[in-house]
mmCIF file of C-alpha atoms in Angstrom:
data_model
loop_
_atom_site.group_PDB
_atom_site.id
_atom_site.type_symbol
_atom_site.label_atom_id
_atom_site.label_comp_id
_atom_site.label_asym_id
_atom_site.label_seq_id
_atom_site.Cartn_x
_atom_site.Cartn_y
_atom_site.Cartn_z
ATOM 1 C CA UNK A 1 44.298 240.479 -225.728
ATOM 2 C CA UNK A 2 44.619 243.776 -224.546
ATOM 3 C CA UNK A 3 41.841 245.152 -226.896
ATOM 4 C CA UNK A 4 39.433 242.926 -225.152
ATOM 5 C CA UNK A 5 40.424 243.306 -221.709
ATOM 6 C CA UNK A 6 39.753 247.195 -222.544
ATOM 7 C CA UNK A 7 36.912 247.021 -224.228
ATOM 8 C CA UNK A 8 35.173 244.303 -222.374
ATOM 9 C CA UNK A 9 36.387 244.456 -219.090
ATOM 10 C CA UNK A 10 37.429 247.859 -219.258
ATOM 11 C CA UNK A 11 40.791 247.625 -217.858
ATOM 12 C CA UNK A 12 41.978 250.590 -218.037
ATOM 13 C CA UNK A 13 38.997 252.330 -216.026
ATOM 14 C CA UNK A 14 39.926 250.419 -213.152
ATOM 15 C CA UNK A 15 40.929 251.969 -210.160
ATOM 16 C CA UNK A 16 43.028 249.563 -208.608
ATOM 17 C CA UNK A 17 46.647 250.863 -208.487
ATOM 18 C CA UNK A 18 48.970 249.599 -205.958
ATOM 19 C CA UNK A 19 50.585 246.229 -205.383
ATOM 20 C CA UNK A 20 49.998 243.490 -206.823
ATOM 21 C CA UNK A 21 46.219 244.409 -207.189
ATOM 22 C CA UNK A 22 46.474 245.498 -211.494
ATOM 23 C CA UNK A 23 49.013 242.426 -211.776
ATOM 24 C CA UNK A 24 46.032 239.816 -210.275
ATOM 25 C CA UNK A 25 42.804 241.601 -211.485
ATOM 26 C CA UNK A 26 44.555 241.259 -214.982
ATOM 27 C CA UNK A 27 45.550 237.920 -214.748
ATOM 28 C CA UNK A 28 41.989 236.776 -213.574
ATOM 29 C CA UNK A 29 40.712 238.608 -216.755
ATOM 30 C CA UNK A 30 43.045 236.700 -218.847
ATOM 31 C CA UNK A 31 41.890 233.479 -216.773
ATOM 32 C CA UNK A 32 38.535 234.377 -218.066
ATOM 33 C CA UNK A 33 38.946 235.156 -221.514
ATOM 34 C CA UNK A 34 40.644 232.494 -222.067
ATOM 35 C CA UNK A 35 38.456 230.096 -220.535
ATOM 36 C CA UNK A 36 35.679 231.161 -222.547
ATOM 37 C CA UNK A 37 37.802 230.428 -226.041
ATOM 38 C CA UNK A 38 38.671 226.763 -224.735
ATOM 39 C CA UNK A 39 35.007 226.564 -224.382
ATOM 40 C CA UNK A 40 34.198 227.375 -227.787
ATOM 41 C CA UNK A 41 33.184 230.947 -227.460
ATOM 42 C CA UNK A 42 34.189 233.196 -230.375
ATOM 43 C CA UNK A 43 32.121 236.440 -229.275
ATOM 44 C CA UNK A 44 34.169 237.422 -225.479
ATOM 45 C CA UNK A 45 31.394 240.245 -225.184
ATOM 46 C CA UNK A 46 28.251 238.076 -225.596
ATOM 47 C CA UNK A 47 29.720 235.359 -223.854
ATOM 48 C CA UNK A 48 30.915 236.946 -220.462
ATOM 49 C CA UNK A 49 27.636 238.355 -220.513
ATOM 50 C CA UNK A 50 26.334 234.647 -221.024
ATOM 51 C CA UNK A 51 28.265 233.805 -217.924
ATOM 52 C CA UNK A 52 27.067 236.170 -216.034
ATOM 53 C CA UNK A 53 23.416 235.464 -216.091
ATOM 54 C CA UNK A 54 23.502 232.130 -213.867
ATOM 55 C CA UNK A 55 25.973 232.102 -211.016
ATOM 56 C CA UNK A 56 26.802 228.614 -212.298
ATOM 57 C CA UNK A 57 27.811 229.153 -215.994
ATOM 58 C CA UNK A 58 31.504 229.795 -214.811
ATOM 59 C CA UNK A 59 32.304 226.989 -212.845
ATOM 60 C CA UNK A 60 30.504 225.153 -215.610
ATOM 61 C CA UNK A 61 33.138 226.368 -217.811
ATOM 62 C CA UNK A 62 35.966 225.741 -215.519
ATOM 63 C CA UNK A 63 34.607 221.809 -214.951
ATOM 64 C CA UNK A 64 34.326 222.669 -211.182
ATOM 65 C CA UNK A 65 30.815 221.051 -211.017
ATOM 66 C CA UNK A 66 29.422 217.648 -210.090
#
């Protein structure tokens, strides 16, 4: 998981050091990657860049439209 959150997201370039700011910002990341598998996506890379196309891909994903 970590691999992709690097590679992909590239975690470890962030700048976000104190708090709870690293703990959430990785969590969300996790959120997404994850989302994207239970969707069917093999391919993270492709696929967040899928998502982030059209505004409306992720809450597609999520089930958060009507």
């Amino acid at each position: 998981m970590h691999w992709i959150r690097d590679t992909c997201y590239r975690e470890d370039r962030s700048t976000t050091r104190t708090r709870s700011g690293p703990r959430v910002l990785a969590s969300l990341r996790n959120l997404a990657i994850n989302a994207l598998r239970l969707a069917g996506r093999t391919d993270i890379t492709e696929a967040t860049r899928w998502a982030a196309r059209n505004m409306t891909r992720p809450f597609t994903i999520l089930d958060l439209t009507r």
